[in-house]
Amino acid sequence: SVDCPNLEFEYGDADGHGAELAELYSYTEEPELSLNRRCFEEDFHTQDRRWLELDRAQQKAHVMHLLDGLEVVSRDRRLRVARAILYLAQGVFGDCDNEGDVLHWSRHNSFLLYQLGTFSAFLELLNMEIENSQACSSALRKPAISLADSTELRVLLSVMYLMVENIRVEQETDPPEWQTCRETFRMELSFPVHTEEPFALLLFTMVTKFCSGHAPHFPMKKVLLLLWKVLLFTLGGFEALQAMKVRRREELGLPPLPEDSIQVVRGMRAASPPACAIELVEQQQQQQKPRGHRSRRPLMKQDSLDIYNERDPFKSDEGGVDEEENDEDSGMEGELELLERDTMVPALPAQRPPMDRVSFPKGLPWAPKVRQKDIEHFLEASRNKFIGFTLGQNSLSGPSPRTRKEFPFWAIPQEKEGIPFLGHPQEKEGRNSLSGPSPRRRKEFPFWAIPHSCPPLQIALLKILLAAAPTSKAKTDSINILADVLPEEMPITVLQSMKLGIDVNRHKEIIVKSISALLLLLLKHLKLNHIYQFEYVSQHLVFANCIPLILKFFNQNIMSYITAKNSISVLDYPHCTVCDLPELTAESLEAGDNNQFCWRNLFSCINLLRILNKLTKWKHSRTMMLVVFKSAPILKRALKVKQAMMQLYVLKLLKIQTKYLGRQWRKSNMKTMSAIYQKVRHRMNDDWAYGNDIDARPWDFQAEECTLRANIEAFNSRRYDKAQESEFAPVDNCLQSVLGQRLELPHDFHYSYELWLEREVFAQPIRWEELLHCQ
């Protein structure tokens, strides 16, 4: 692991388009691909022509014919038609020659299916399957659940996922009508017309129902993947978030953002092994000297950062040995030189002058930031120290635009004063700000649907994450997340067992990837929308033990997880549909692919680290949880992964708890301290390395969380709770006023008025005795 090369990993919203489609299918579902093709070809009447050769009118006619087949009563007939539509969404691979053609026709057919109303039809079928009590009771009675128990759900979710993913991804060659179709689909997913809840809330309901044990046959991997992509599609990814931040700051008159965080990290270098050129020369010289002779480097004055690639000039060689001996987990500390370099030079020749230096970065990567609270503390301390008096609460006349760097927190004083604020100064709608289809509602809807169902939903997501974590042990009371990967007949040969084992591990990795990306996306959008929405979800995650769960996840051989080869590339979609499959052997399965690392696992690790940072940032009580759970050795082991973004978020987590780890820890980990200084953003009066923070008082930790919770409850009550009618409220007994109230009726009510009158009024007997009992 020490010799791990730099990982050429580019962080983004998701993996490549083909890889995201491939992760939808388990390897045990491979036989169903040919079944989908057979169902389509049995119903395809133009046998003399291929689908690719039909014009658009003929393709539309056949899709409409298939949609008519979904209206039949027979369950088996509906399933066969759904499989035929799934074959279209999969790219009619039987008529294609290569993987590119399959992906092209998958996108083409997805747009065609959506334009003809396929998504709405499948949404109705999905609602029917969710409410299918017979399937739920049958699954509950079975001792072991397999793929066969979720066949209909998997077909429906696969079609919907392919449509969402294919329409979500933009390409330069897309025709203009596809862009219009994409925007229409985004609006439909955000606040649908035909149902009373967004599509994402329906998927959230499936997650909670699965974790409660009432529907153990739900294919959770497909549900979570679809839920993640729906939120990514409707809310927007990281680039959309950055554009929203810039636009909001302009609207509020705040200074522009100094940089884009992801772009800055992409330009950073990962941590390098200690084999820099000068140290190699020194080691060689040490080996050539006779034994028993120890050289000591004279003390040198460090004027500036010119001694960028030198060891600490104030330490002798023995000091470096003592430093590593005092480190309780120094396996990597002595191996990695966590210093950022612009260039790496080869080993220097012995005759080269030792004073030549490698070029170093000019300045630090981040622009420094400052909070209003930091300014107040500084002024208060300075006045008390030099003048001898304080101004109390009026230390500043008001926050200047230069200090209002943290945009989300500007909402807090507004909320305390009872001013409606949802991130926009013109927002004056108060409690009912979510009524009406406006652009704001699209960004608001996850929280708008979540407030009362937030705790069970987050507990359900963390339960699934715990079951999918590689460090978790199998328990009898844990949920079964393998229902949609285990075949009906268990393997009987060693090769089949190895293939199933790889499939199960891959299945868990995909679940971890989708949950981590889903939670991070939700937290970032809620923080941009309103800080109390973000704090509400964050606090429930903390109460559900999210912090120890993430630390438990990283308490493993993280390099093994990053480089895991739990994939069989020849069985991945769309490769397996157009290429002849070679004969699989145990040796080929053990060898795995030739990739340097597993993209989804590195993506999951970075997401989990970012979530942990968001939960603990500026929260001293939660920072103490990191200290109590002994996270420092766990996080230090994660620094072995040579990827700049992952190392940055590890160093951030180490920085916030450094003041609590004690002087001996800081003394033994000076290389890590140097890396924090060079990689992590600086803030005014940030004495993270000394422990003099006035906020770090342990007796205030409990009060901090309680105060935050009270503010959140007041915010939710003011904005989302409906006015509860008291039992002592006056009752209107006047017949004329009751009958004179105007009621909003459906626009088509007058068509069925007579039928309603006959059924609800004339046909209902009047039970006078009930009226007497009520009195």
Tab-separated table of N, CA and C in Angstrom, residues 247-304:
chain	number	residue	atom	x	y	z
A	247	ARG	N	-25.517	32.627	-8.252
A	247	ARG	CA	-26.714	33.437	-8.519
A	247	ARG	C	-27.313	33.973	-7.216
A	248	ARG	N	-27.373	33.156	-6.175
A	248	ARG	CA	-27.950	33.608	-4.910
A	248	ARG	C	-27.106	34.728	-4.290
A	249	ARG	N	-25.791	34.601	-4.357
A	249	ARG	CA	-24.927	35.628	-3.779
A	249	ARG	C	-25.089	36.951	-4.525
A	250	GLU	N	-25.267	36.879	-5.837
A	250	GLU	CA	-25.515	38.103	-6.590
A	250	GLU	C	-26.834	38.740	-6.175
A	251	GLU	N	-27.873	37.915	-5.976
A	251	GLU	CA	-29.169	38.451	-5.587
A	251	GLU	C	-29.133	39.088	-4.208
A	252	LEU	N	-28.312	38.562	-3.306
A	252	LEU	CA	-28.248	39.078	-1.942
A	252	LEU	C	-27.196	40.166	-1.765
A	253	GLY	N	-26.484	40.499	-2.831
A	253	GLY	CA	-25.470	41.536	-2.732
A	253	GLY	C	-24.213	41.100	-2.022
A	254	LEU	N	-23.951	39.811	-1.958
A	254	LEU	CA	-22.743	39.300	-1.316
A	254	LEU	C	-21.610	39.267	-2.321
A	255	PRO	N	-20.362	39.307	-1.854
A	255	PRO	CA	-19.226	39.227	-2.791
A	255	PRO	C	-19.203	37.879	-3.484
A	256	PRO	N	-18.636	37.805	-4.680
A	256	PRO	CA	-18.614	36.528	-5.408
A	256	PRO	C	-17.750	35.497	-4.705
A	257	LEU	N	-18.001	34.244	-5.029
A	257	LEU	CA	-17.213	33.155	-4.449
A	257	LEU	C	-15.763	33.252	-4.912
A	258	PRO	N	-14.810	33.053	-4.004
A	258	PRO	CA	-13.411	33.155	-4.416
A	258	PRO	C	-12.962	32.029	-5.330
A	259	GLU	N	-13.588	30.854	-5.212
A	259	GLU	CA	-13.187	29.735	-6.052
A	259	GLU	C	-14.263	28.668	-6.037
A	260	ASP	N	-14.137	27.725	-6.976
A	260	ASP	CA	-14.980	26.540	-7.016
A	260	ASP	C	-14.207	25.410	-6.344
A	261	SER	N	-14.763	24.863	-5.269
A	261	SER	CA	-14.023	23.903	-4.454
A	261	SER	C	-13.566	22.691	-5.257
A	262	ILE	N	-14.459	22.133	-6.054
A	262	ILE	CA	-14.107	20.925	-6.796
A	262	ILE	C	-13.016	21.224	-7.816
A	263	GLN	N	-13.074	22.403	-8.447
A	263	GLN	CA	-12.042	22.761	-9.419
A	263	GLN	C	-10.694	22.957	-8.737
A	264	VAL	N	-10.693	23.537	-7.534
A	264	VAL	CA	-9.439	23.712	-6.814
A	264	VAL	C	-8.834	22.366	-6.447
A	265	VAL	N	-9.670	21.454	-5.985
A	265	VAL	CA	-9.163	20.136	-5.579
A	265	VAL	C	-8.614	19.379	-6.782
A	266	ARG	N	-9.240	19.544	-7.944
A	266	ARG	CA	-8.734	18.851	-9.128
A	266	ARG	C	-7.332	19.305	-9.507
A	267	GLY	N	-6.975	20.519	-9.121
A	267	GLY	CA	-5.631	20.993	-9.411
A	267	GLY	C	-4.616	20.671	-8.346
A	268	MET	N	-5.021	20.045	-7.258
A	268	MET	CA	-4.098	19.715	-6.174
A	268	MET	C	-3.408	18.394	-6.449
A	269	ARG	N	-2.235	18.260	-5.871
A	269	ARG	CA	-1.492	17.020	-5.991
A	269	ARG	C	-1.761	16.142	-4.791
A	270	ALA	N	-1.761	14.847	-5.025
A	270	ALA	CA	-1.957	13.905	-3.923
A	270	ALA	C	-0.683	13.791	-3.101
A	271	ALA	N	-0.798	13.186	-1.938
A	271	ALA	CA	0.358	12.970	-1.082
A	271	ALA	C	1.345	12.041	-1.767
A	272	SER	N	2.624	12.302	-1.569
A	272	SER	CA	3.675	11.545	-2.242
A	272	SER	C	4.448	10.698	-1.246
A	273	PRO	N	4.997	9.583	-1.677
A	273	PRO	CA	5.856	8.796	-0.794
A	273	PRO	C	7.104	9.583	-0.441
A	274	PRO	N	7.866	9.146	0.561
A	274	PRO	CA	9.030	9.928	1.001
A	274	PRO	C	10.212	9.847	0.061
A	275	ALA	N	10.073	9.144	-1.042
A	275	ALA	CA	11.213	8.938	-1.929
A	275	ALA	C	11.464	10.152	-2.799
A	276	CYS	N	11.558	11.342	-2.193
A	276	CYS	CA	11.948	12.497	-2.971
A	276	CYS	C	13.452	12.445	-3.198
A	277	ALA	N	13.917	13.159	-4.166
A	277	ALA	CA	15.277	12.966	-4.667
A	277	ALA	C	16.330	13.222	-3.587
A	278	ILE	N	16.183	14.309	-2.836
A	278	ILE	CA	17.223	14.680	-1.874
A	278	ILE	C	17.319	13.634	-0.779
A	279	GLU	N	16.177	13.114	-0.326
A	279	GLU	CA	16.202	12.096	0.728
A	279	GLU	C	16.829	10.808	0.227
A	280	LEU	N	16.606	10.450	-1.045
A	280	LEU	CA	17.245	9.257	-1.591
A	280	LEU	C	18.759	9.400	-1.605
A	281	VAL	N	19.238	10.591	-1.987
A	281	VAL	CA	20.690	10.829	-2.004
A	281	VAL	C	21.248	10.733	-0.598
A	282	GLU	N	20.531	11.324	0.378
A	282	GLU	CA	21.008	11.269	1.754
A	282	GLU	C	21.041	9.843	2.282
A	283	GLN	N	20.007	9.048	1.916
A	283	GLN	CA	19.984	7.655	2.367
A	283	GLN	C	21.146	6.878	1.768
A	284	GLN	N	21.437	7.140	0.493
A	284	GLN	CA	22.554	6.434	-0.135
A	284	GLN	C	23.870	6.816	0.521
A	285	GLN	N	24.013	8.095	0.845
A	285	GLN	CA	25.248	8.525	1.497
A	285	GLN	C	25.388	7.911	2.876
A	286	GLN	N	24.247	7.785	3.594
A	286	GLN	CA	24.278	7.166	4.913
A	286	GLN	C	24.718	5.715	4.823
A	287	GLN	N	24.251	5.014	3.779
A	287	GLN	CA	24.604	3.605	3.634
A	287	GLN	C	26.067	3.430	3.263
A	288	GLN	N	26.655	4.415	2.541
A	288	GLN	CA	28.053	4.285	2.132
A	288	GLN	C	29.024	4.603	3.248
A	289	LYS	N	28.584	5.306	4.333
A	289	LYS	CA	29.473	5.647	5.430
A	289	LYS	C	29.759	4.424	6.288
A	290	PRO	N	30.905	4.371	6.927
A	290	PRO	CA	31.220	3.220	7.800
A	290	PRO	C	30.277	3.161	8.986
A	291	ARG	N	30.074	1.949	9.470
A	291	ARG	CA	29.178	1.752	10.599
A	291	ARG	C	29.750	2.396	11.855
A	292	GLY	N	28.855	2.759	12.732
A	292	GLY	CA	29.239	3.383	13.977
A	292	GLY	C	29.393	4.880	13.869
A	293	HIS	N	29.368	5.419	12.649
A	293	HIS	CA	29.499	6.869	12.482
A	293	HIS	C	28.126	7.452	12.227
A	294	ARG	N	27.688	8.313	13.068
A	294	ARG	CA	26.385	8.958	12.937
A	294	ARG	C	26.628	10.432	12.670
A	295	SER	N	26.082	10.934	11.608
A	295	SER	CA	26.258	12.353	11.291
A	295	SER	C	25.062	13.134	11.816
A	296	ARG	N	25.321	14.296	12.282
A	296	ARG	CA	24.267	15.178	12.760
A	296	ARG	C	24.210	16.404	11.866
A	297	ARG	N	23.040	16.762	11.464
A	297	ARG	CA	22.865	17.948	10.640
A	297	ARG	C	22.893	19.176	11.543
A	298	PRO	N	23.687	20.157	11.224
A	298	PRO	CA	23.710	21.361	12.072
A	298	PRO	C	22.394	22.098	11.990
A	299	LEU	N	22.095	22.825	13.067
A	299	LEU	CA	20.871	23.605	13.097
A	299	LEU	C	20.939	24.706	12.054
A	300	MET	N	19.851	24.868	11.334
A	300	MET	CA	19.777	25.882	10.286
A	300	MET	C	18.562	26.747	10.554
A	301	LYS	N	18.660	27.979	10.167
A	301	LYS	CA	17.532	28.891	10.317
A	301	LYS	C	16.624	28.775	9.098
A	302	GLN	N	15.364	28.571	9.342
A	302	GLN	CA	14.393	28.421	8.249
A	302	GLN	C	13.787	29.790	7.966
A	303	ASP	N	14.403	30.503	7.006
A	303	ASP	CA	13.952	31.860	6.710
A	303	ASP	C	12.581	31.870	6.067
A	304	SER	N	12.346	30.953	5.163
A	304	SER	CA	11.098	30.968	4.400
A	304	SER	C	10.785	29.547	3.996
